[in-house]
Coordinates of C-alpha atoms in Angstrom, one line a residue:
M347 CA -14.7 19.5 1.8
D348 CA -13.8 19.7 5.4
V349 CA -11.7 16.6 6.3
V350 CA -10.7 15.1 9.6
L351 CA -7.6 13.0 9.3
I352 CA -7.2 10.1 11.8
G353 CA -3.6 9.1 11.7
A354 CA -0.4 10.9 10.9
G355 CA 1.8 8.3 9.3
R356 CA 3.2 7.9 5.8
L357 CA -0.1 7.4 4.0
A358 CA -1.9 10.1 6.0
T359 CA 0.9 12.5 5.4
H360 CA 0.9 12.1 1.6
L361 CA -2.9 12.0 1.4
G362 CA -3.3 15.1 3.7
M363 CA -0.9 17.1 1.5
A364 CA -2.7 16.0 -1.7
L365 CA -6.1 16.8 -0.3
K366 CA -4.9 20.3 0.8
Q367 CA -3.5 20.9 -2.7
A368 CA -6.8 19.8 -4.2
G369 CA -8.5 22.6 -2.2
H370 CA -10.0 20.6 0.7
R371 CA -9.7 21.9 4.2
I372 CA -7.9 19.7 6.7
Q373 CA -10.0 20.5 9.8
C374 CA -8.1 18.4 12.2
V375 CA -5.3 15.8 12.5
Y376 CA -5.5 13.2 15.2
S377 CA -2.6 11.0 16.2
R378 CA -1.9 9.1 19.4
T379 CA 1.2 11.3 19.8
M380 CA 1.0 15.1 19.7
A381 CA 4.4 15.3 17.9
S382 CA 3.1 13.3 14.9
A383 CA -0.2 15.2 14.8
S384 CA 1.5 18.5 15.0
A385 CA 4.0 17.7 12.3
L386 CA 1.3 16.8 9.8
A387 CA -1.0 19.7 10.9
A388 CA 1.9 22.1 10.3
Q389 CA 2.0 20.9 6.7
T390 CA -1.7 20.6 6.0
G391 CA -3.3 23.1 8.4
G392 CA -6.0 22.3 10.9
V393 CA -5.8 21.5 14.6
A394 CA -3.5 18.8 16.0
V395 CA -5.0 16.6 18.7
D396 CA -3.9 13.5 20.5
A397 CA -7.1 12.7 22.4
I398 CA -10.4 11.2 20.9
Q399 CA -12.5 13.7 22.8
Q400 CA -10.7 16.6 21.1
V401 CA -11.6 15.3 17.6
P402 CA -14.4 17.5 16.0
Q403 CA -17.9 16.1 16.2
T404 CA -18.7 17.0 12.6
A405 CA -16.9 17.2 9.2
D406 CA -17.7 16.3 5.6
V407 CA -15.6 13.2 6.0
F408 CA -13.5 11.4 8.6
V409 CA -10.6 9.6 6.9
M410 CA -8.9 6.9 9.0
A411 CA -5.4 6.1 7.9
V412 CA -4.1 4.0 10.7
K413 CA -2.7 0.5 11.2
D414 CA -5.0 -2.4 10.6
A415 CA -4.5 -3.7 14.1
V416 CA -6.1 -0.6 15.7
L417 CA -8.6 0.3 13.0
A418 CA -11.7 -1.4 14.4
T419 CA -11.0 -0.4 18.0
L420 CA -10.3 3.2 17.1
A421 CA -13.4 3.4 14.8
A422 CA -15.6 2.3 17.7
Q423 CA -14.2 5.0 19.9
L424 CA -14.5 7.7 17.2
A425 CA -18.0 6.7 16.2
K426 CA -19.5 7.7 19.6
G427 CA -21.4 10.9 19.1
R428 CA -20.5 11.0 15.4
E429 CA -23.0 8.3 14.2
G430 CA -24.3 10.5 11.4
Q431 CA -20.9 11.4 9.9
V432 CA -19.2 9.8 6.9
F433 CA -16.2 7.6 7.8
L434 CA -13.7 6.1 5.3
H435 CA -10.8 3.9 6.0
T436 CA -7.7 3.4 3.8
A437 CA -6.8 -0.2 4.5
G438 CA -6.2 -2.7 1.7
S439 CA -7.3 -5.9 3.5
M440 CA -9.9 -4.6 6.0
P441 CA -13.6 -4.9 5.1
M442 CA -15.8 -1.8 4.7
D443 CA -18.3 -3.4 7.1
L444 CA -16.0 -2.9 10.1
F445 CA -18.0 0.4 10.5
Q446 CA -21.3 -1.4 10.4
G447 CA -23.4 -0.7 13.4
L448 CA -21.1 2.2 14.4
V449 CA -22.0 4.9 11.9
R450 CA -24.6 5.2 9.1
H451 CA -22.4 6.3 6.3
Y452 CA -19.1 4.6 5.7
G453 CA -16.8 3.4 3.0
V454 CA -13.2 2.9 1.7
F455 CA -10.6 5.1 0.1
Y456 CA -7.6 2.8 -0.8
P457 CA -4.7 4.3 -2.7
I458 CA -2.4 1.5 -3.9
Q459 CA 1.1 2.8 -3.5
T460 CA 4.1 2.5 -1.2
F461 CA 4.7 5.7 0.8
S462 CA 7.7 7.1 2.6
K463 CA 7.8 10.5 4.3
E464 CA 11.2 11.2 2.8
R465 CA 9.9 10.9 -0.8
Q466 CA 7.4 13.0 -2.7
V467 CA 4.8 11.2 -4.9
D468 CA 2.5 12.4 -7.6
F469 CA -0.8 11.4 -6.1
S470 CA -2.6 12.0 -9.4
E471 CA -0.8 8.9 -10.8
I472 CA -1.9 6.7 -7.9
P473 CA -4.9 4.4 -8.5
V474 CA -7.5 4.9 -5.8
F475 CA -10.1 2.2 -5.1
I476 CA -13.3 3.3 -3.4
E477 CA -16.4 1.7 -1.9
G478 CA -19.4 3.0 0.0
C479 CA -22.2 1.5 2.0
D480 CA -24.7 4.0 0.5
D481 CA -24.9 6.8 -2.0
E482 CA -23.8 9.5 0.5
A483 CA -20.6 7.6 1.5
L484 CA -19.8 6.6 -2.1
H485 CA -20.3 10.2 -3.3
R486 CA -17.9 11.6 -0.8
A487 CA -15.3 8.9 -1.4
R488 CA -15.5 9.5 -5.1
T489 CA -15.3 13.3 -4.7
L490 CA -12.2 12.9 -2.6
A491 CA -10.6 10.4 -4.9
E492 CA -11.3 12.2 -8.1
S493 CA -9.9 15.4 -6.7
V494 CA -6.5 13.9 -6.1
S495 CA -6.2 11.0 -8.6
R496 CA -6.8 10.5 -12.3
R497 CA -7.4 6.8 -11.8
V498 CA -10.4 6.0 -9.6
F499 CA -12.0 2.6 -9.4
L500 CA -15.1 1.2 -7.7
M501 CA -14.1 -2.1 -5.9
S502 CA -15.8 -4.3 -3.3
S503 CA -14.1 -5.4 -0.1
D504 CA -13.8 -9.0 -1.3
E505 CA -12.1 -7.9 -4.5
R506 CA -9.8 -5.5 -2.7
K507 CA -8.3 -8.3 -0.6
Y508 CA -6.9 -9.8 -3.7
L509 CA -5.7 -6.5 -5.0
H510 CA -3.8 -6.0 -1.7
L511 CA -2.4 -9.6 -1.9
A512 CA -1.1 -8.8 -5.4
A513 CA 0.5 -5.6 -4.1
V514 CA 2.3 -7.6 -1.4
F515 CA 3.9 -9.7 -4.1
A516 CA 4.7 -6.8 -6.4
C517 CA 6.0 -4.4 -3.8
N518 CA 6.8 -5.9 -0.4
F519 CA 8.2 -9.2 -1.5
T520 CA 10.1 -7.6 -4.4
N521 CA 11.7 -5.1 -2.0
H522 CA 12.7 -7.9 0.3
C523 CA 14.5 -9.6 -2.6
Y524 CA 16.4 -6.3 -3.0
A525 CA 17.3 -6.4 0.7
L526 CA 18.5 -10.0 0.3
A527 CA 20.6 -9.0 -2.7
S528 CA 22.0 -6.1 -0.8
D529 CA 23.1 -8.4 2.0
I530 CA 24.9 -10.7 -0.4
L531 CA 26.7 -7.9 -2.1
H532 CA 27.7 -6.1 1.2
E533 CA 29.0 -9.4 2.6
H534 CA 31.4 -9.5 -0.3
G535 CA 32.4 -5.8 -0.4
L536 CA 30.2 -4.8 -3.3
P537 CA 27.8 -1.8 -3.4
F538 CA 24.1 -2.3 -4.0
D539 CA 24.0 0.4 -6.7
V540 CA 25.6 -2.0 -9.2
M541 CA 22.1 -3.6 -9.2
L542 CA 20.3 -0.4 -10.1
P543 CA 20.5 -0.6 -13.9
L544 CA 19.3 -4.2 -13.8
I545 CA 16.5 -3.3 -11.5
D546 CA 15.5 -0.3 -13.6
E547 CA 15.4 -2.3 -16.8
T548 CA 13.4 -5.1 -15.2
T549 CA 10.9 -2.5 -14.0
R550 CA 10.7 -0.8 -17.4
K551 CA 9.9 -4.1 -19.1
V552 CA 6.7 -4.7 -17.2
H553 CA 5.4 -1.4 -18.5
D554 CA 5.3 -3.0 -21.9
F555 CA 5.1 -6.7 -21.5
E556 CA 3.4 -9.3 -19.3
P557 CA 5.9 -10.2 -16.5
K558 CA 5.8 -13.9 -17.3
D559 CA 6.8 -13.2 -20.9
V560 CA 10.1 -11.4 -20.0
Q561 CA 11.2 -13.8 -17.2
T562 CA 14.9 -14.6 -17.5
G563 CA 17.5 -16.5 -15.4
P564 CA 18.6 -20.1 -14.6
A565 CA 15.2 -21.1 -13.2
V566 CA 13.4 -20.5 -16.5
R567 CA 15.3 -23.4 -18.1
Y568 CA 15.9 -25.0 -14.7
D569 CA 19.7 -25.0 -15.2
E570 CA 20.5 -27.5 -12.4
N571 CA 24.2 -26.8 -12.4
V572 CA 23.8 -23.1 -11.7
I573 CA 20.9 -23.6 -9.3
S574 CA 22.8 -26.2 -7.3
M575 CA 25.9 -23.9 -7.1
Q576 CA 23.9 -20.9 -6.1
T577 CA 22.0 -22.9 -3.5
A578 CA 25.3 -24.0 -2.0
L579 CA 26.5 -20.4 -1.8
L580 CA 23.6 -19.8 0.6
A581 CA 24.4 -22.6 3.0
D582 CA 25.1 -20.1 5.8
H583 CA 21.7 -18.5 5.2
P584 CA 19.1 -21.3 5.3
L585 CA 16.1 -19.0 5.1
A586 CA 17.4 -17.2 2.0
Q587 CA 18.4 -20.6 0.6
D588 CA 14.8 -21.9 1.1
I589 CA 13.5 -18.7 -0.6
Y590 CA 15.9 -19.2 -3.5
E591 CA 14.8 -22.8 -4.0
R592 CA 11.1 -22.2 -3.8
M593 CA 11.3 -19.1 -6.0
S594 CA 13.2 -21.1 -8.6
Q595 CA 10.6 -23.9 -8.5
S596 CA 7.8 -21.3 -8.9
I597 CA 9.5 -19.6 -11.8
H598 CA 10.1 -22.9 -13.6
Q599 CA 6.5 -24.1 -12.9
K600 CA 5.2 -20.9 -14.4
T601 CA 7.4 -21.4 -17.5
I602 CA 6.0 -24.9 -18.0
E603 CA 2.4 -23.7 -17.7
Q604 CA 3.1 -21.2 -20.6
Q605 CA 4.4 -23.9 -22.9

């Protein structure tokens, strides 16, 4: 299919390369900066543009991979003169119906993964969640998804909000805990890489077990001596101290619920 990519950030970069490898033609890459559009266009082909009026009027599908904050406004601008085209967005928490009244065919293509331009990913392993307002939009969303991923799921906007919420806990919050751990270690002259075997084993466990079944640490048994001592160590970091206390309470509550 002929694809117009709206956005040139991390998700757009990985998706654009995956689509090209799957045999689709990236017709155009739009970004608000020509440098970003040109960088992605150089990797995927197509024309780089930084003005809405330069975006092609027709394509098999327009894929919008931009920040949630600008998605609705940019969709309204792009829709003018393209009302009969198929538009898909890639946002986890934004409803499909943000396109309603703007274009006739629209849907969602949401790959659940964390992307960095510096790291390659195997897109075929990434679950992709799709939605369409009609058969035409759903068909094109499914065609794109199945060409790049082996795991494609149909999901409504309401369900996808909870999927995205779960992803925030599993990815963003977990990574923030790594950052807090790194700060503690660096303050005391220790390298973060001493945590990597522990992190790797914890991650491997959840491939085989329910996370709640392999929870360890002082909060499981609510060891007040250890918890009080570690809370005191965070006296100079009140926000981290609050996170520690609340996380310990949550872990212990989850343990009690299992009993």
